[in-house]
Amino acid sequence: MINDKEFLKFEEGFFKPYFEKFIEFKRGKGEKVASSTLIRFRKMNNSLNQYQTNQISEKMIRELLAPRNGLSEIERQYMASNLRQFCSFLVLLGVNAAAVPPKYMKITRCEFRPYIFSDEELHRLVVVADSLSPSYRTKSHQQIYPVLVRMLIGTGMRIGEVLALKREDVDPINGVVKVINGKNGVSRYIPVSDSLKMVLSSYAETIDMSDEDKPFFISSYTGGHLTYDAMKYMFPKMFKAADIYMADGKTPNIHSIRHTFCTRSLEKMLDSGMNIYTAIPILAAYVGHVNYMDTEKYIHFTERGHKDFIEKEASLGSIFPEVIDE
């Protein structure tokens, strides 16, 4: 149930209980419904009440989303997105609600273009991580980065999630990594491949795992968690040493390793015979997405066409990529 205080300013009317269910539904999926979103839902509920009806028609959608004074273009886009989701939710509950036409949904252009690593490039990256020289202040580079790189490649975890790991979050015996309050507040357990399990076990033997609250990857400079700034320094160096460059001559973004994991994992799942409509929900749960559209953004068809992907159908084999060794 949502907090009564949160819902106090929602005007009484036909749609109010549906907004309450809608908010519970979103939170049940692990989505964070921020105060700003609640305010937008309240305004939408109050606007719908003016029509004094128990349905949402195409005419109502046109009027609600029409440009007007006092409504910025950004707010209008938020309204279009929220209304589209709410109408779809109402239809699932049997309420007559028209679909928001695609013309109201602005296509956003993202500057980031992921780079999909080849298997050979990932192999070279691992070799470079294994060959790092100690810095003048610490030898931890040689100990940490071979494990950290393999974890990114073998789990598709966000770099922030890997850096935030505590020793209590990693079970090297059973090969399970626990992510607590990841992006959008989502927590999950991540089973790893046998090869990565061996890597984690070997690394765990070099640190005191009984001190559960300490970082799994500890900075020898600060004694705390490794920072993202350190990653932004180290990974371009490793990409250059591994001779990995994008078409524009720049080194890839760290996040591209996650994109590569999602793409390669889906390929492997479909090659095993799994149907795409079964594979994507499993992959979404594994990588910690709150909805399937997030996962679809990470899928990049690389070696075969879309038709080849969706025609697969059969039993599930191993879906977790093995870590790359020499």
mmCIF file of C-alpha atoms in Angstrom:
data_model
loop_
_atom_site.group_PDB
_atom_site.id
_atom_site.type_symbol
_atom_site.label_atom_id
_atom_site.label_comp_id
_atom_site.label_asym_id
_atom_site.label_seq_id
_atom_site.Cartn_x
_atom_site.Cartn_y
_atom_site.Cartn_z
ATOM 1 C CA MET A 1 0.000 0.000 0.000
ATOM 2 C CA ILE A 2 1.195 3.522 -0.700
ATOM 3 C CA ASN A 3 1.567 6.028 2.097
ATOM 4 C CA ASP A 4 -1.687 7.902 2.893
ATOM 5 C CA LYS A 5 0.263 11.150 3.026
ATOM 6 C CA GLU A 6 1.524 10.548 -0.519
ATOM 7 C CA PHE A 7 -2.022 10.059 -1.777
ATOM 8 C CA LEU A 8 -3.724 12.824 0.225
ATOM 9 C CA LYS A 9 -3.810 15.405 -2.600
ATOM 10 C CA PHE A 10 -5.290 13.026 -5.189
ATOM 11 C CA GLU A 11 -8.832 14.209 -5.858
ATOM 12 C CA GLU A 12 -11.565 11.639 -5.331
ATOM 13 C CA GLY A 13 -12.892 10.183 -8.557
ATOM 14 C CA PHE A 14 -13.066 7.085 -10.750
ATOM 15 C CA PHE A 15 -9.331 6.956 -11.526
ATOM 16 C CA LYS A 16 -7.925 7.542 -8.029
ATOM 17 C CA PRO A 17 -7.962 3.848 -6.935
ATOM 18 C CA TYR A 18 -6.426 2.886 -10.283
ATOM 19 C CA PHE A 19 -3.552 5.307 -9.751
ATOM 20 C CA GLU A 20 -3.021 3.723 -6.345
ATOM 21 C CA LYS A 21 -2.869 0.262 -7.933
ATOM 22 C CA PHE A 22 -0.615 1.594 -10.706
ATOM 23 C CA ILE A 23 1.891 2.989 -8.187
ATOM 24 C CA GLU A 24 1.882 -0.285 -6.236
ATOM 25 C CA PHE A 25 2.422 -2.177 -9.493
ATOM 26 C CA LYS A 26 5.444 -0.055 -10.448
ATOM 27 C CA ARG A 27 6.984 -0.365 -7.004
ATOM 28 C CA GLY A 28 6.311 -4.097 -7.021
ATOM 29 C CA LYS A 29 8.523 -4.338 -10.111
ATOM 30 C CA GLY A 30 11.314 -2.605 -8.246
ATOM 31 C CA GLU A 31 10.842 0.805 -9.858
ATOM 32 C CA LYS A 32 11.431 3.876 -7.762
ATOM 33 C CA VAL A 33 8.373 6.148 -7.856
ATOM 34 C CA ALA A 34 9.857 9.498 -6.861
ATOM 35 C CA SER A 35 7.992 12.412 -5.323
ATOM 36 C CA SER A 36 8.115 14.256 -8.659
ATOM 37 C CA THR A 37 6.416 11.290 -10.336
ATOM 38 C CA LEU A 38 3.708 11.202 -7.650
ATOM 39 C CA ILE A 39 3.052 14.894 -8.256
ATOM 40 C CA ARG A 40 2.668 14.238 -11.998
ATOM 41 C CA PHE A 41 0.290 11.338 -11.325
ATOM 42 C CA ARG A 42 -1.749 13.573 -8.994
ATOM 43 C CA LYS A 43 -2.036 16.288 -11.627
ATOM 44 C CA MET A 44 -3.042 13.719 -14.240
ATOM 45 C CA ASN A 45 -5.677 12.215 -11.925
ATOM 46 C CA ASN A 46 -7.111 15.647 -11.172
ATOM 47 C CA SER A 47 -7.190 16.510 -14.898
ATOM 48 C CA LEU A 48 -8.981 13.252 -15.753
ATOM 49 C CA ASN A 49 -11.598 13.973 -13.079
ATOM 50 C CA GLN A 50 -12.662 17.072 -14.999
ATOM 51 C CA TYR A 51 -14.107 14.815 -17.706
ATOM 52 C CA GLN A 52 -16.379 13.019 -15.215
ATOM 53 C CA THR A 53 -16.097 9.706 -17.034
ATOM 54 C CA ASN A 54 -14.871 6.154 -16.379
ATOM 55 C CA GLN A 55 -12.861 5.826 -19.578
ATOM 56 C CA ILE A 56 -10.051 7.582 -21.430
ATOM 57 C CA SER A 57 -10.897 8.451 -25.015
ATOM 58 C CA GLU A 58 -8.688 9.552 -27.900
ATOM 59 C CA LYS A 59 -10.236 13.021 -27.629
ATOM 60 C CA MET A 60 -9.228 13.240 -23.949
ATOM 61 C CA ILE A 61 -5.658 12.221 -24.820
ATOM 62 C CA ARG A 62 -5.438 14.895 -27.540
ATOM 63 C CA GLU A 63 -6.682 17.567 -25.160
ATOM 64 C CA LEU A 64 -4.480 16.503 -22.256
ATOM 65 C CA LEU A 65 -1.326 16.420 -24.377
ATOM 66 C CA ALA A 66 -2.006 19.553 -26.437
ATOM 67 C CA PRO A 67 0.623 22.322 -26.124
ATOM 68 C CA ARG A 68 -0.517 25.121 -23.854
ATOM 69 C CA ASN A 69 0.798 28.028 -21.851
ATOM 70 C CA GLY A 70 2.398 27.010 -18.587
ATOM 71 C CA LEU A 71 3.259 23.497 -19.811
ATOM 72 C CA SER A 72 6.882 23.087 -20.840
ATOM 73 C CA GLU A 73 7.832 20.649 -23.582
ATOM 74 C CA ILE A 74 9.728 18.504 -21.076
ATOM 75 C CA GLU A 75 6.685 18.266 -18.782
ATOM 76 C CA ARG A 76 4.499 17.462 -21.791
ATOM 77 C CA GLN A 77 6.822 14.563 -22.636
ATOM 78 C CA TYR A 78 6.648 13.291 -19.062
ATOM 79 C CA MET A 79 2.862 13.521 -19.232
ATOM 80 C CA ALA A 80 2.749 11.625 -22.544
ATOM 81 C CA SER A 81 4.966 8.845 -21.170
ATOM 82 C CA ASN A 82 3.027 8.537 -17.896
ATOM 83 C CA LEU A 83 -0.330 8.618 -19.664
ATOM 84 C CA ARG A 84 0.789 5.952 -22.142
ATOM 85 C CA GLN A 85 1.834 3.632 -19.306
ATOM 86 C CA PHE A 86 -1.298 4.336 -17.273
ATOM 87 C CA CYS A 87 -3.626 3.689 -20.222
ATOM 88 C CA SER A 88 -1.896 0.364 -20.932
ATOM 89 C CA PHE A 89 -2.292 -0.541 -17.250
ATOM 90 C CA LEU A 90 -6.014 0.323 -17.301
ATOM 91 C CA VAL A 91 -6.575 -1.895 -20.345
ATOM 92 C CA LEU A 92 -5.031 -4.833 -18.442
ATOM 93 C CA LEU A 93 -7.619 -4.228 -15.701
ATOM 94 C CA GLY A 94 -10.498 -4.122 -18.164
ATOM 95 C CA VAL A 95 -10.984 -0.349 -18.222
ATOM 96 C CA ASN A 96 -11.716 1.276 -21.582
ATOM 97 C CA ALA A 97 -8.656 3.394 -22.335
ATOM 98 C CA ALA A 98 -7.345 4.487 -25.717
ATOM 99 C CA ALA A 99 -3.708 4.068 -26.618
ATOM 100 C CA VAL A 100 -1.504 7.164 -26.698
ATOM 101 C CA PRO A 101 -0.477 7.615 -30.366
ATOM 102 C CA PRO A 102 3.257 7.245 -31.122
ATOM 103 C CA LYS A 103 3.410 10.819 -32.424
ATOM 104 C CA TYR A 104 3.292 12.068 -28.835
ATOM 105 C CA MET A 105 6.346 10.051 -27.815
ATOM 106 C CA LYS A 106 9.497 12.001 -28.506
ATOM 107 C CA ILE A 107 12.418 9.946 -29.817
ATOM 108 C CA THR A 108 15.410 10.727 -27.653
ATOM 109 C CA ARG A 109 18.880 10.700 -29.121
ATOM 110 C CA CYS A 110 21.593 9.305 -26.892
ATOM 111 C CA GLU A 111 25.190 10.415 -27.321
ATOM 112 C CA PHE A 112 26.518 7.110 -25.984
ATOM 113 C CA ARG A 113 27.102 4.441 -28.609
ATOM 114 C CA PRO A 114 28.058 1.083 -27.115
ATOM 115 C CA TYR A 115 30.955 -0.881 -28.498
ATOM 116 C CA ILE A 116 30.453 -4.632 -28.794
ATOM 117 C CA PHE A 117 33.712 -6.408 -28.060
ATOM 118 C CA SER A 118 34.755 -9.458 -30.036
ATOM 119 C CA ASP A 119 35.812 -12.581 -28.157
ATOM 120 C CA GLU A 120 39.385 -11.928 -29.257
ATOM 121 C CA GLU A 121 39.295 -8.396 -27.848
ATOM 122 C CA LEU A 122 37.958 -9.622 -24.516
ATOM 123 C CA HIS A 123 40.724 -12.211 -24.455
ATOM 124 C CA ARG A 124 43.324 -9.489 -25.041
ATOM 125 C CA LEU A 125 41.797 -7.357 -22.284
ATOM 126 C CA VAL A 126 42.092 -10.226 -19.813
ATOM 127 C CA VAL A 127 45.720 -10.842 -20.862
ATOM 128 C CA VAL A 128 46.505 -7.159 -20.241
ATOM 129 C CA ALA A 129 44.817 -7.270 -16.818
ATOM 130 C CA ASP A 130 46.861 -10.355 -15.940
ATOM 131 C CA SER A 131 50.067 -8.602 -17.000
ATOM 132 C CA LEU A 132 49.689 -5.334 -15.103
ATOM 133 C CA SER A 133 52.780 -4.096 -13.361
ATOM 134 C CA PRO A 134 52.552 -2.865 -9.776
ATOM 135 C CA SER A 135 52.407 0.878 -9.363
ATOM 136 C CA TYR A 136 55.065 2.665 -7.353
ATOM 137 C CA ARG A 137 52.695 2.734 -4.360
ATOM 138 C CA THR A 138 50.914 -0.604 -4.497
ATOM 139 C CA LYS A 139 50.900 -4.105 -5.926
ATOM 140 C CA SER A 140 47.117 -4.432 -5.647
ATOM 141 C CA HIS A 141 46.658 -3.753 -9.384
ATOM 142 C CA GLN A 142 48.102 -7.189 -10.105
ATOM 143 C CA GLN A 143 45.739 -8.793 -7.594
ATOM 144 C CA ILE A 144 42.492 -6.937 -8.217
ATOM 145 C CA TYR A 145 42.143 -6.119 -11.915
ATOM 146 C CA PRO A 146 42.372 -9.684 -13.288
ATOM 147 C CA VAL A 147 39.390 -10.540 -11.036
ATOM 148 C CA LEU A 148 37.479 -7.297 -11.608
ATOM 149 C CA VAL A 149 37.786 -7.507 -15.401
ATOM 150 C CA ARG A 150 36.640 -11.133 -15.440
ATOM 151 C CA MET A 151 33.682 -10.267 -13.206
ATOM 152 C CA LEU A 152 32.522 -7.543 -15.592
ATOM 153 C CA ILE A 153 32.892 -9.846 -18.600
ATOM 154 C CA GLY A 154 31.326 -12.872 -16.903
ATOM 155 C CA THR A 155 28.335 -11.256 -15.151
ATOM 156 C CA GLY A 156 27.452 -8.084 -17.054
ATOM 157 C CA MET A 157 27.277 -6.233 -13.740
ATOM 158 C CA ARG A 158 27.348 -2.463 -13.727
ATOM 159 C CA ILE A 159 30.778 -1.127 -12.777
ATOM 160 C CA GLY A 160 29.188 0.703 -9.836
ATOM 161 C CA GLU A 161 27.713 -2.557 -8.558
ATOM 162 C CA VAL A 162 31.096 -4.298 -8.732
ATOM 163 C CA LEU A 163 32.849 -1.465 -6.913
ATOM 164 C CA ALA A 164 30.172 -1.402 -4.181
ATOM 165 C CA LEU A 165 30.551 -5.109 -3.322
ATOM 166 C CA LYS A 166 31.409 -6.023 0.239
ATOM 167 C CA ARG A 167 33.037 -9.301 1.166
ATOM 168 C CA GLU A 168 29.759 -10.573 2.618
ATOM 169 C CA ASP A 169 28.171 -10.072 -0.831
ATOM 170 C CA VAL A 170 30.395 -12.646 -2.534
ATOM 171 C CA ASP A 171 30.002 -16.383 -1.931
ATOM 172 C CA PRO A 172 32.956 -17.945 -3.779
ATOM 173 C CA ILE A 173 32.137 -21.457 -2.524
ATOM 174 C CA ASN A 174 28.708 -21.555 -4.161
ATOM 175 C CA GLY A 175 29.560 -19.096 -6.930
ATOM 176 C CA VAL A 176 26.939 -16.465 -6.101
ATOM 177 C CA VAL A 177 27.296 -12.682 -6.021
ATOM 178 C CA LYS A 178 24.725 -10.611 -4.151
ATOM 179 C CA VAL A 179 23.854 -7.100 -5.337
ATOM 180 C CA ILE A 180 22.111 -4.961 -2.720
ATOM 181 C CA ASN A 181 20.175 -1.869 -3.775
ATOM 182 C CA GLY A 182 21.538 -1.638 -7.293
ATOM 183 C CA LYS A 183 20.161 0.793 -9.847
ATOM 184 C CA ASN A 184 16.466 1.640 -9.223
ATOM 185 C CA GLY A 185 16.810 -0.013 -5.800
ATOM 186 C CA VAL A 186 16.835 -3.508 -7.321
ATOM 187 C CA SER A 187 18.611 -6.280 -5.372
ATOM 188 C CA ARG A 188 19.429 -9.661 -6.862
ATOM 189 C CA TYR A 189 21.537 -12.811 -6.599
ATOM 190 C CA ILE A 190 23.886 -13.529 -9.507
ATOM 191 C CA PRO A 191 25.046 -17.122 -10.089
ATOM 192 C CA VAL A 192 28.347 -17.214 -11.962
ATOM 193 C CA SER A 193 30.003 -19.666 -14.318
ATOM 194 C CA ASP A 194 32.340 -22.370 -13.016
ATOM 195 C CA SER A 195 35.403 -20.604 -14.401
ATOM 196 C CA LEU A 196 34.533 -17.309 -12.692
ATOM 197 C CA LYS A 197 33.730 -19.205 -9.491
ATOM 198 C CA MET A 198 37.307 -20.541 -9.500
ATOM 199 C CA VAL A 199 38.686 -17.028 -10.037
ATOM 200 C CA LEU A 200 36.639 -15.650 -7.135
ATOM 201 C CA SER A 201 37.683 -18.521 -4.894
ATOM 202 C CA SER A 202 41.372 -17.950 -5.612
ATOM 203 C CA TYR A 203 41.032 -14.230 -4.958
ATOM 204 C CA ALA A 204 39.063 -14.813 -1.735
ATOM 205 C CA GLU A 205 41.965 -16.834 -0.378
ATOM 206 C CA THR A 206 44.198 -13.756 -0.596
ATOM 207 C CA ILE A 207 41.935 -11.498 1.510
ATOM 208 C CA ASP A 208 40.248 -11.804 4.900
ATOM 209 C CA MET A 209 36.695 -12.818 3.949
ATOM 210 C CA SER A 210 35.698 -12.990 7.631
ATOM 211 C CA ASP A 211 35.761 -9.194 7.765
ATOM 212 C CA GLU A 212 32.413 -9.103 5.952
ATOM 213 C CA ASP A 213 31.868 -5.360 5.968
ATOM 214 C CA LYS A 214 35.102 -4.543 4.128
ATOM 215 C CA PRO A 215 35.071 -3.853 0.365
ATOM 216 C CA PHE A 216 35.607 -6.908 -1.808
ATOM 217 C CA PHE A 217 37.880 -4.774 -3.982
ATOM 218 C CA ILE A 218 39.700 -2.480 -1.575
ATOM 219 C CA SER A 219 41.715 0.605 -2.506
ATOM 220 C CA SER A 220 45.214 0.467 -1.082
ATOM 221 C CA TYR A 221 45.272 4.265 -1.258
ATOM 222 C CA THR A 222 42.170 4.978 0.857
ATOM 223 C CA GLY A 223 41.376 1.665 2.522
ATOM 224 C CA GLY A 224 37.828 1.991 1.178
ATOM 225 C CA HIS A 225 36.053 0.953 -2.025
ATOM 226 C CA LEU A 226 37.762 1.482 -5.347
ATOM 227 C CA THR A 227 36.347 4.564 -7.061
ATOM 228 C CA TYR A 228 34.855 5.082 -10.490
ATOM 229 C CA ASP A 229 37.515 7.727 -11.110
ATOM 230 C CA ALA A 230 40.126 4.983 -10.719
ATOM 231 C CA MET A 231 38.247 2.900 -13.308
ATOM 232 C CA LYS A 232 38.133 5.843 -15.737
ATOM 233 C CA TYR A 233 41.897 6.034 -15.413
ATOM 234 C CA MET A 234 42.727 2.321 -15.576
ATOM 235 C CA PHE A 235 40.375 0.988 -18.261
ATOM 236 C CA PRO A 236 41.436 3.343 -21.079
ATOM 237 C CA LYS A 237 45.030 2.365 -20.293
ATOM 238 C CA MET A 238 44.109 -1.333 -20.473
ATOM 239 C CA PHE A 239 42.080 -0.861 -23.684
ATOM 240 C CA LYS A 240 45.051 0.867 -25.302
ATOM 241 C CA ALA A 241 47.441 -1.854 -24.152
ATOM 242 C CA ALA A 242 45.030 -4.444 -25.582
ATOM 243 C CA ASP A 243 44.822 -2.463 -28.867
ATOM 244 C CA ILE A 244 41.061 -2.011 -28.566
ATOM 245 C CA TYR A 245 39.738 1.098 -30.274
ATOM 246 C CA MET A 246 36.404 2.195 -31.707
ATOM 247 C CA ALA A 247 36.018 3.356 -35.307
ATOM 248 C CA ASP A 248 36.647 6.972 -34.270
ATOM 249 C CA GLY A 249 39.966 6.023 -32.691
ATOM 250 C CA LYS A 250 38.772 6.435 -29.108
ATOM 251 C CA THR A 251 38.785 3.695 -26.480
ATOM 252 C CA PRO A 252 35.414 2.111 -25.568
ATOM 253 C CA ASN A 253 33.341 3.088 -22.558
ATOM 254 C CA ILE A 254 33.524 0.673 -19.584
ATOM 255 C CA HIS A 255 29.755 0.263 -19.818
ATOM 256 C CA SER A 256 30.174 -1.329 -23.246
ATOM 257 C CA ILE A 257 31.318 -4.505 -21.495
ATOM 258 C CA ARG A 258 27.786 -4.789 -20.058
ATOM 259 C CA HIS A 259 26.270 -4.256 -23.506
ATOM 260 C CA THR A 260 28.538 -6.984 -24.841
ATOM 261 C CA PHE A 261 27.487 -9.355 -22.063
ATOM 262 C CA CYS A 262 23.793 -8.838 -22.823
ATOM 263 C CA THR A 263 24.281 -9.310 -26.559
ATOM 264 C CA ARG A 264 26.490 -12.410 -26.251
ATOM 265 C CA SER A 265 24.268 -13.953 -23.567
ATOM 266 C CA LEU A 266 21.157 -13.556 -25.704
ATOM 267 C CA GLU A 267 22.985 -15.088 -28.666
ATOM 268 C CA LYS A 268 23.998 -18.056 -26.524
ATOM 269 C CA MET A 269 20.487 -18.518 -25.127
ATOM 270 C CA LEU A 270 18.914 -18.455 -28.582
ATOM 271 C CA ASP A 271 21.591 -20.752 -29.972
ATOM 272 C CA SER A 272 20.581 -23.228 -27.258
ATOM 273 C CA GLY A 273 17.074 -23.218 -28.729
ATOM 274 C CA MET A 274 15.360 -20.890 -26.272
ATOM 275 C CA ASN A 275 12.539 -18.688 -27.552
ATOM 276 C CA ILE A 276 13.339 -14.961 -27.493
ATOM 277 C CA TYR A 277 10.218 -14.227 -25.421
ATOM 278 C CA THR A 278 11.509 -16.571 -22.739
ATOM 279 C CA ALA A 279 15.133 -15.477 -23.015
ATOM 280 C CA ILE A 280 14.700 -11.722 -22.554
ATOM 281 C CA PRO A 281 12.834 -11.912 -19.186
ATOM 282 C CA ILE A 282 15.518 -14.262 -17.833
ATOM 283 C CA LEU A 283 18.286 -11.983 -19.053
ATOM 284 C CA ALA A 284 16.486 -8.917 -17.626
ATOM 285 C CA ALA A 285 16.294 -10.529 -14.186
ATOM 286 C CA TYR A 286 19.942 -11.594 -14.312
ATOM 287 C CA VAL A 287 21.312 -8.140 -15.161
ATOM 288 C CA GLY A 288 18.921 -6.284 -12.849
ATOM 289 C CA HIS A 289 16.583 -4.464 -15.217
ATOM 290 C CA VAL A 290 13.175 -3.390 -13.904
ATOM 291 C CA ASN A 291 11.479 -3.821 -17.278
ATOM 292 C CA TYR A 292 12.165 -5.625 -20.543
ATOM 293 C CA MET A 293 12.518 -2.425 -22.574
ATOM 294 C CA ASP A 294 15.683 -1.659 -20.592
ATOM 295 C CA THR A 295 17.099 -5.019 -21.672
ATOM 296 C CA GLU A 296 16.143 -4.480 -25.308
ATOM 297 C CA LYS A 297 18.294 -1.329 -25.342
ATOM 298 C CA TYR A 298 21.277 -3.522 -24.519
ATOM 299 C CA ILE A 299 20.662 -6.013 -27.316
ATOM 300 C CA HIS A 300 22.700 -5.444 -30.456
ATOM 301 C CA PHE A 301 22.276 -8.013 -33.236
ATOM 302 C CA THR A 302 25.781 -8.638 -34.471
ATOM 303 C CA GLU A 303 26.316 -11.787 -36.516
ATOM 304 C CA ARG A 304 22.898 -12.811 -37.733
ATOM 305 C CA GLY A 305 19.585 -11.239 -38.620
ATOM 306 C CA HIS A 306 16.550 -10.666 -36.433
ATOM 307 C CA LYS A 307 14.640 -13.439 -38.168
ATOM 308 C CA ASP A 308 17.243 -16.002 -37.138
ATOM 309 C CA PHE A 309 16.878 -14.899 -33.523
ATOM 310 C CA ILE A 310 13.126 -15.247 -33.158
ATOM 311 C CA GLU A 311 12.838 -18.606 -34.946
ATOM 312 C CA LYS A 312 14.751 -20.452 -32.201
ATOM 313 C CA GLU A 313 12.740 -22.589 -29.778
ATOM 314 C CA ALA A 314 13.813 -25.478 -27.503
ATOM 315 C CA SER A 315 15.517 -26.324 -24.243
ATOM 316 C CA LEU A 316 17.822 -24.129 -22.188
ATOM 317 C CA GLY A 317 21.499 -24.810 -21.964
ATOM 318 C CA SER A 318 24.150 -22.877 -20.057
ATOM 319 C CA ILE A 319 23.515 -19.139 -20.389
ATOM 320 C CA PHE A 320 26.407 -17.688 -18.435
ATOM 321 C CA PRO A 321 29.554 -16.913 -20.444
ATOM 322 C CA GLU A 322 32.745 -18.525 -19.207
ATOM 323 C CA VAL A 323 35.538 -16.128 -18.286
ATOM 324 C CA ILE A 324 38.320 -15.904 -20.803
ATOM 325 C CA ASP A 325 41.700 -17.319 -19.906
ATOM 326 C CA GLU A 326 44.886 -17.719 -21.848
#
